[in-house]
């Protein structure tokens, strides 16, 4: 199954617009600073098309802003009835939060296309005890004998005589 290519410019533009609308009324300046900083890293990823680091930093920044956005909504979401501007601003900020995991998926695909190989493994590291590929030092190869311990080809030239 092939995943459709989404342009990085479209992701950055959509989140920029939603962040602008989301930070109009309700949320504090830390919401805007955090999201706009990550979007600036996204602009860096757009400018340097073959930079793996820029895309990885944008991906990690998006993942971190998912968590910080949840904290912002938990602390600053109003408990009273929302008026039009407050409701619009809140809705756009929530829509931005809901789109971020999808954006992270597409940015991860772009990271892989640029040559990044960050495999996520949540398991514990294990050490295998498979000894089938090991060669015992007690056994010697049949082609090497005591007369030719390093498997060298036999010398056909006569040696130099010194008188």
Short mmCIF file of C-alpha atoms in Angstrom, two decimals:
data_model
loop_
_atom_site.label_atom_id
_atom_site.label_comp_id
_atom_site.label_asym_id
_atom_site.label_seq_id
_atom_site.Cartn_x
_atom_site.Cartn_y
_atom_site.Cartn_z
CA UNK A 1 0.00 0.00 0.00
CA UNK A 2 1.53 3.27 -1.06
CA UNK A 3 1.01 6.33 1.09
CA UNK A 4 0.06 9.50 -0.82
CA UNK A 5 2.71 12.18 -0.77
CA UNK A 6 1.76 15.24 1.23
CA UNK A 7 3.80 18.35 0.69
CA UNK A 8 5.69 19.66 3.71
CA UNK A 9 4.70 23.18 2.72
CA UNK A 10 1.01 22.25 3.02
CA UNK A 11 1.54 20.81 6.50
CA UNK A 12 3.42 23.88 7.73
CA UNK A 13 0.92 26.28 6.15
CA UNK A 14 -2.10 24.46 7.61
CA UNK A 15 -0.63 24.36 11.12
CA UNK A 16 0.50 27.97 10.86
CA UNK A 17 -3.02 29.10 9.97
CA UNK A 18 -4.60 26.98 12.71
CA UNK A 19 -2.06 28.25 15.26
CA UNK A 20 -2.74 31.87 14.31
CA UNK A 21 -6.48 31.34 14.67
CA UNK A 22 -6.04 29.22 17.79
CA UNK A 23 -3.95 31.79 19.63
CA UNK A 24 -6.27 34.76 18.92
CA UNK A 25 -8.21 34.83 22.18
CA UNK A 26 -7.99 31.98 24.63
CA UNK A 27 -4.56 30.45 24.97
CA UNK A 28 -1.49 32.12 26.54
CA UNK A 29 1.58 33.27 24.67
CA UNK A 30 3.43 30.04 25.55
CA UNK A 31 1.07 28.18 23.21
CA UNK A 32 1.90 30.54 20.35
CA UNK A 33 5.66 30.59 21.08
CA UNK A 34 5.89 26.79 21.24
CA UNK A 35 3.92 26.16 18.08
CA UNK A 36 5.48 28.96 16.03
CA UNK A 37 8.97 27.80 17.03
CA UNK A 38 8.22 24.31 15.75
CA UNK A 39 6.76 25.78 12.58
CA UNK A 40 9.99 27.76 12.11
CA UNK A 41 11.86 24.44 12.22
CA UNK A 42 9.38 23.24 9.59
CA UNK A 43 10.34 26.18 7.38
CA UNK A 44 13.97 25.13 7.84
CA UNK A 45 13.00 21.60 6.72
CA UNK A 46 11.36 23.10 3.63
CA UNK A 47 14.40 25.27 2.82
CA UNK A 48 16.92 22.43 3.13
CA UNK A 49 15.38 19.67 1.07
CA UNK A 50 18.03 17.05 1.77
CA UNK A 51 18.50 17.70 5.48
CA UNK A 52 17.54 14.71 7.57
CA UNK A 53 18.12 16.63 10.80
CA UNK A 54 15.65 19.38 9.93
CA UNK A 55 12.83 16.93 9.26
CA UNK A 56 13.63 14.89 12.38
CA UNK A 57 13.66 18.03 14.55
CA UNK A 58 10.34 19.13 13.01
CA UNK A 59 8.88 15.68 13.72
CA UNK A 60 10.09 15.69 17.31
CA UNK A 61 8.85 19.25 17.80
CA UNK A 62 5.41 18.31 16.51
CA UNK A 63 5.31 15.36 18.92
CA UNK A 64 6.28 17.60 21.84
CA UNK A 65 3.68 20.24 20.95
CA UNK A 66 1.00 17.55 21.02
CA UNK A 67 1.77 17.10 24.70
CA UNK A 68 2.11 20.81 25.46
CA UNK A 69 -1.15 21.59 23.66
CA UNK A 70 -2.95 19.03 25.81
CA UNK A 71 -1.52 20.68 28.92
CA UNK A 72 -2.57 24.13 27.67
CA UNK A 73 -6.12 22.95 27.02
CA UNK A 74 -6.29 21.24 30.39
CA UNK A 75 -5.25 24.41 32.21
CA UNK A 76 -6.77 27.22 30.14
CA UNK A 77 -9.94 25.77 28.59
CA UNK A 78 -12.87 27.94 29.75
CA UNK A 79 -15.68 26.40 31.80
CA UNK A 80 -18.25 29.04 30.85
CA UNK A 81 -20.23 29.38 27.64
CA UNK A 82 -18.06 30.29 24.69
CA UNK A 83 -18.77 33.46 22.72
CA UNK A 84 -18.20 33.51 18.95
CA UNK A 85 -14.52 34.58 18.84
CA UNK A 86 -13.57 32.44 21.83
CA UNK A 87 -15.38 29.43 20.37
CA UNK A 88 -13.73 29.88 16.98
CA UNK A 89 -10.27 30.26 18.51
CA UNK A 90 -10.76 27.22 20.72
CA UNK A 91 -12.09 25.15 17.84
CA UNK A 92 -9.13 25.97 15.62
CA UNK A 93 -6.65 25.14 18.38
CA UNK A 94 -8.38 21.80 18.98
CA UNK A 95 -8.46 21.09 15.24
CA UNK A 96 -4.72 21.79 15.08
CA UNK A 97 -4.18 19.35 17.94
CA UNK A 98 -6.27 16.67 16.22
CA UNK A 99 -4.37 17.07 12.94
CA UNK A 100 -0.91 16.88 14.52
CA UNK A 101 -0.70 13.06 14.78
CA UNK A 102 -1.67 12.77 11.09
CA UNK A 103 0.92 15.43 10.23
CA UNK A 104 3.53 13.55 12.28
CA UNK A 105 2.81 10.41 10.27
CA UNK A 106 3.38 12.22 6.97
CA UNK A 107 6.47 14.02 8.25
CA UNK A 108 7.86 10.65 9.37
CA UNK A 109 7.31 9.33 5.84
CA UNK A 110 9.23 12.35 4.48
CA UNK A 111 11.99 11.63 6.97
CA UNK A 112 12.26 8.07 5.67
CA UNK A 113 12.25 9.33 2.05
CA UNK A 114 15.17 11.65 2.81
CA UNK A 115 17.20 8.72 4.05
CA UNK A 116 16.46 8.75 7.74
CA UNK A 117 16.37 5.42 9.47
CA UNK A 118 14.99 5.89 12.94
CA UNK A 119 13.45 2.62 13.99
CA UNK A 120 11.28 2.89 17.05
CA UNK A 121 11.64 -0.11 19.34
CA UNK A 122 9.73 -0.17 22.59
CA UNK A 123 11.02 -3.60 23.61
CA UNK A 124 13.90 -4.31 25.90
CA UNK A 125 17.25 -5.12 24.35
CA UNK A 126 17.97 -8.84 24.30
CA UNK A 127 21.13 -10.85 23.88
CA UNK A 128 20.77 -14.00 21.83
CA UNK A 129 22.66 -17.16 22.67
CA UNK A 130 22.59 -18.65 19.18
CA UNK A 131 25.96 -20.29 18.76
CA UNK A 132 25.35 -21.83 15.33
CA UNK A 133 27.34 -19.15 13.53
CA UNK A 134 30.37 -19.39 15.81
CA UNK A 135 33.40 -21.43 14.83
CA UNK A 136 35.11 -23.33 17.56
CA UNK A 137 38.79 -22.58 18.06
CA UNK A 138 39.42 -26.24 18.90
CA UNK A 139 38.59 -27.40 15.37
CA UNK A 140 40.86 -26.68 12.43
CA UNK A 141 39.87 -26.42 8.81
CA UNK A 142 40.73 -29.55 6.78
CA UNK A 143 42.62 -27.56 4.12
CA UNK A 144 45.07 -26.19 6.65
CA UNK A 145 47.56 -28.63 7.97
CA UNK A 146 50.54 -28.41 10.28
CA UNK A 147 52.81 -27.69 7.30
CA UNK A 148 50.70 -24.75 6.05
CA UNK A 149 49.11 -23.10 9.11
CA UNK A 150 48.06 -19.87 7.34
CA UNK A 151 46.49 -21.41 4.19
CA UNK A 152 49.12 -19.87 1.91
CA UNK A 153 49.59 -21.03 -1.63
CA UNK A 154 52.67 -23.23 -2.11
CA UNK A 155 55.72 -21.33 -3.29
CA UNK A 156 56.78 -22.47 -6.78
CA UNK A 157 59.82 -20.20 -7.16
CA UNK A 158 63.16 -21.47 -6.03
CA UNK A 159 64.54 -19.67 -3.06
CA UNK A 160 67.46 -17.30 -3.31
CA UNK A 161 70.69 -18.97 -2.34
CA UNK A 162 73.15 -17.00 -0.34
CA UNK A 163 76.85 -18.09 -0.47
#
